[in-house]
GROMACS .gro file of C-alpha atoms in nm:
model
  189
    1UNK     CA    1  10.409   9.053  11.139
    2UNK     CA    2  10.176   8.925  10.868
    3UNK     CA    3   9.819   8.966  11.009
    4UNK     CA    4   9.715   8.674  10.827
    5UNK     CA    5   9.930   8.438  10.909
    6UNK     CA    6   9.931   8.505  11.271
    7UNK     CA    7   9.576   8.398  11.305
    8UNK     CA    8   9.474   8.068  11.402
    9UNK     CA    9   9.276   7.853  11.184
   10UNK     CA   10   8.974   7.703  11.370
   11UNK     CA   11   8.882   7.336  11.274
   12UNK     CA   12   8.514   7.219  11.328
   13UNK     CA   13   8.470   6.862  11.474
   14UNK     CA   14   8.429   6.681  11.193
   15UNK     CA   15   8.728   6.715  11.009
   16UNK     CA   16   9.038   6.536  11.072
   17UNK     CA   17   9.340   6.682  11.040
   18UNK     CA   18   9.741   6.510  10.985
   19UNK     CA   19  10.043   6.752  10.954
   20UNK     CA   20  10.377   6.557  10.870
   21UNK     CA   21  10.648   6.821  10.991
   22UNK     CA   22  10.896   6.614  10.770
   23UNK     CA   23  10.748   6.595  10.443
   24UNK     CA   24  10.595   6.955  10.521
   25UNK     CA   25  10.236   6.831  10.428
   26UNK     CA   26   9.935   6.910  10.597
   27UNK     CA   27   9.629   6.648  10.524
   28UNK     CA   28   9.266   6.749  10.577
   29UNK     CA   29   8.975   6.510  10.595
   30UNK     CA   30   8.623   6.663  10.546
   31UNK     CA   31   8.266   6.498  10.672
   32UNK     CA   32   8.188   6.404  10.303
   33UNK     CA   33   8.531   6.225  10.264
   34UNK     CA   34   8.697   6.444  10.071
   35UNK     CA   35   9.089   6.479  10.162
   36UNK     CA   36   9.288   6.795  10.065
   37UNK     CA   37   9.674   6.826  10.096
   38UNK     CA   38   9.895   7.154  10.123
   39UNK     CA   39  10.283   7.138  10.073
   40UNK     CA   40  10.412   7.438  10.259
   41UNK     CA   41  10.755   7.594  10.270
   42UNK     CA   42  11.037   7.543  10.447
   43UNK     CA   43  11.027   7.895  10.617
   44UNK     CA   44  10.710   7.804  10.772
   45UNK     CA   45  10.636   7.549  11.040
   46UNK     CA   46  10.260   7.445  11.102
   47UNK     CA   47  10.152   7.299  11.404
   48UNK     CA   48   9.829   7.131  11.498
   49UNK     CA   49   9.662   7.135  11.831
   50UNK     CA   50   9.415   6.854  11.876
   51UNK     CA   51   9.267   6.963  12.217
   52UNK     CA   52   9.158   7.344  12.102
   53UNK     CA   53   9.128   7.222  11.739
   54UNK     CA   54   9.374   7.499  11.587
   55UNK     CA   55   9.646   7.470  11.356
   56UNK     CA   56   9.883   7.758  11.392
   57UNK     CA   57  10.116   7.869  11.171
   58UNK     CA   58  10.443   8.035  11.267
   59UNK     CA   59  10.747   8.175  11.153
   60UNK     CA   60  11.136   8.250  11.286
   61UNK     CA   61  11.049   8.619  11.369
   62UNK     CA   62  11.398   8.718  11.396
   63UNK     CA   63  11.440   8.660  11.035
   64UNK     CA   64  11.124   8.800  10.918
   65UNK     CA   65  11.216   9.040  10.725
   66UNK     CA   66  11.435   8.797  10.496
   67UNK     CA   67  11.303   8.754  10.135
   68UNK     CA   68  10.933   8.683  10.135
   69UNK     CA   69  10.881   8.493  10.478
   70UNK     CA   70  10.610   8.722  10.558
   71UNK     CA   71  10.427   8.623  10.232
   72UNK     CA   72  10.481   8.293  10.261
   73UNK     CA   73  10.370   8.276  10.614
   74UNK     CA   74  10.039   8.464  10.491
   75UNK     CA   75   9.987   8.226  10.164
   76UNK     CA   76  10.004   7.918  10.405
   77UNK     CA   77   9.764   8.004  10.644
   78UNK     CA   78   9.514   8.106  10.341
   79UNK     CA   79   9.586   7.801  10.148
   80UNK     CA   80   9.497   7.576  10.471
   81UNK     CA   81   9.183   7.791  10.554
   82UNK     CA   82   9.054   7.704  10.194
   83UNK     CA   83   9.159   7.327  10.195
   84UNK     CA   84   8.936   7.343  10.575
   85UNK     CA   85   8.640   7.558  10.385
   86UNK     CA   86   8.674   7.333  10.088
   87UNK     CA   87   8.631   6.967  10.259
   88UNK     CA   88   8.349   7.093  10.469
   89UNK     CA   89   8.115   7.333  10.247
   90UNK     CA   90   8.284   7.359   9.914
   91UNK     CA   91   8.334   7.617   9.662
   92UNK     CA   92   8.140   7.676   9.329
   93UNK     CA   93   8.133   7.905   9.042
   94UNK     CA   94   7.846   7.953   8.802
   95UNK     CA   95   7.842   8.063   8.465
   96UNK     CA   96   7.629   8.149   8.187
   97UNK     CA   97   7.591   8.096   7.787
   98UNK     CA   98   7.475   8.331   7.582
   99UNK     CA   99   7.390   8.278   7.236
  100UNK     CA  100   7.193   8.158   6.975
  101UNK     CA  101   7.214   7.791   6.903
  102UNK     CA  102   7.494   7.782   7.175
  103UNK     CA  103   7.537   7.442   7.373
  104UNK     CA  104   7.647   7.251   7.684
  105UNK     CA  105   7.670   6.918   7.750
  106UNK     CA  106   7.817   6.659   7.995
  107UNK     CA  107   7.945   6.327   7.793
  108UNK     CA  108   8.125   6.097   8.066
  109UNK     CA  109   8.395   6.242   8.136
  110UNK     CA  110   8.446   6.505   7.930
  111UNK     CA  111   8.220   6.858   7.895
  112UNK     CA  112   8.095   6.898   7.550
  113UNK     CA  113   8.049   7.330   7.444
  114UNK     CA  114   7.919   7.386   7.112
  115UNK     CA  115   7.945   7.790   7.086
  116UNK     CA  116   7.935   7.878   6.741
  117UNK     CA  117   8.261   7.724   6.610
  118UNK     CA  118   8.277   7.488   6.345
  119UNK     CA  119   8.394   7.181   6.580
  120UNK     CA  120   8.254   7.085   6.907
  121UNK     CA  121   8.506   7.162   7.223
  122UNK     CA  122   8.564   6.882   7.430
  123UNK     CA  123   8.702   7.008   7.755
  124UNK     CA  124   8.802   6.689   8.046
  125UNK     CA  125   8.648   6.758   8.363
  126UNK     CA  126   8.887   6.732   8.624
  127UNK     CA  127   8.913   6.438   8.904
  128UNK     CA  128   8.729   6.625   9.218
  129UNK     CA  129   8.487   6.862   9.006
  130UNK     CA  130   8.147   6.836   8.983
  131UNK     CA  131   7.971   6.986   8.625
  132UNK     CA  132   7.590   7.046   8.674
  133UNK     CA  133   7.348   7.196   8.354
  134UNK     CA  134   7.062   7.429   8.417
  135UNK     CA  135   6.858   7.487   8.150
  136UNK     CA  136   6.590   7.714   8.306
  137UNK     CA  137   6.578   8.041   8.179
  138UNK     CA  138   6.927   8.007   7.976
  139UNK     CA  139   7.169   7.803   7.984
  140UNK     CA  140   7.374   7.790   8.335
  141UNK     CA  141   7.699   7.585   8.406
  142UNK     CA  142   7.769   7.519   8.760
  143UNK     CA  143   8.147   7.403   8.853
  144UNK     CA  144   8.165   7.266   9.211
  145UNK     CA  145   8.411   7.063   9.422
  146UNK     CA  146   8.643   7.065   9.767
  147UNK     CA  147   8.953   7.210   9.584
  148UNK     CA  148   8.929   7.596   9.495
  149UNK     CA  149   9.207   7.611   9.322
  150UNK     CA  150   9.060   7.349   9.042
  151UNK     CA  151   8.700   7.455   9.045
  152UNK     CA  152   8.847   7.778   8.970
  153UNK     CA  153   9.067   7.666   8.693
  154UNK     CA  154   8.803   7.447   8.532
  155UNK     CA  155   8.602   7.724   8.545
  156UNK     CA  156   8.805   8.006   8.353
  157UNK     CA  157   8.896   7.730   8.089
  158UNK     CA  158   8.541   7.674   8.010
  159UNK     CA  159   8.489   8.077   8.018
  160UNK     CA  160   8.839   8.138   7.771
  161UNK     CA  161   8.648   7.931   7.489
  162UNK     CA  162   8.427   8.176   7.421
  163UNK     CA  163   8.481   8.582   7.648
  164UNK     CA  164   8.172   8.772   7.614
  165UNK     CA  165   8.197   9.037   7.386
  166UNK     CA  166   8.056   9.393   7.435
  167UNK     CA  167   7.872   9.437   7.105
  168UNK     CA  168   7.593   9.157   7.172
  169UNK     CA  169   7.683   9.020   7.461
  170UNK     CA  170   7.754   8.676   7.308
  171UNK     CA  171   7.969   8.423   7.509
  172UNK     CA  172   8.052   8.267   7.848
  173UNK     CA  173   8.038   8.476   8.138
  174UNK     CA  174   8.040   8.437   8.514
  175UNK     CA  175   7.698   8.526   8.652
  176UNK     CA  176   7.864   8.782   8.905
  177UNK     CA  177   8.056   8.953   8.574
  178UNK     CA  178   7.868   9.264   8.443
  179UNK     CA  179   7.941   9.354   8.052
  180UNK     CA  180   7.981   9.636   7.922
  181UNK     CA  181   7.753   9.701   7.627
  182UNK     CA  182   7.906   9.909   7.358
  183UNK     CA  183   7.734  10.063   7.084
  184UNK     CA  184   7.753   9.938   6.679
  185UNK     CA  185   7.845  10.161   6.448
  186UNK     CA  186   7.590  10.451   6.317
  187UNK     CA  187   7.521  10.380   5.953
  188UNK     CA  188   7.675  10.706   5.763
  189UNK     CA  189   7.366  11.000   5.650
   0.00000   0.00000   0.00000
């Protein structure tokens, strides 16, 4: 059995919650308004229990072991525990510039990096993320929303512009992300 998927997901109060067995959709409604939707597979059916507030997913355990069911069954439960997470607290990732004369901006709808290139990058935020600029100490991007899938995304797009690299440390890099320092080469003697 997958010990994942076997484990029921716990909804607090103030979400709402609408699974549609026939379109295999499950619909979650979070305090702030925010509505996240999963598609799951046909393997899988998800059920939702209003009066303990669980949704449980389950499997045909007699064919189990067929292809990846068990995955499957595992990935749907996750996916539905971060859509719940998602509408009620919200994920975030933060990231850091480093280098001289090295820029971020937010222009409407678009997030402006100047990092060293001849051209400014223009990268379109996406619907349901939220870009905030700290300038304290550094520059600091902060990518936050309900979906962490697309905060995610967003954020290793804005990181892939410019990877850090190990000589000066130059570059975009997640504030959790340790570099590597190497050493430049010795001048010859």
């Amino acid at each position: 059995m997958s010990r994942i998927g076997k484990k029921p997901i716990i909804v607090p109060g103030n979400c709402k919650v609408a699974v549609n067995p026939t379109t295999r959709e499950v619909a979650i409604t979070g305090p702030k308004g925010d509505t996240l939707k999963v598609t799951y597979r046909p393997e899988i059916s998800v059920s939702w229990n209003e009066k303990d507030r669980q949704i449980v997913c389950s499997t045909d355990m007699a064919k189990l072991e067929e292809g990846n069911r068990r995955a499957f069954w595992g990935t749907t439960r996750a996916n539905i525990n971060n859509c719940i997470k998602g509408v009620t607290d919200g994920y975030s990732e933060k990231l850091e510039v480093i280098g001289v004369g090295y820029s971020v901006k937010v222009a409407g709808k678009n997030l402006d990096l100047k990092l060293g290139y001849a051209n400014t990058i223009s990268l379109p935020i996406p619907q349901g993320v939220k870009v905030d600029i700290a300038t304290e100490g550094g520059i600091f991007v902060t990518v936050s929303g309900a979906d962490r899938q697309r905060v995610g995304e967003f954020a290793a797009a804005i990181r892939s512009k410019r990877k850090p690299e190990p000589y000066n440390g130059k570059g975009i890099k997640y504030i959790i992300e340790t570099i590597i320092r190497k050493q430049g080469k010795a001048t010859g003697a």
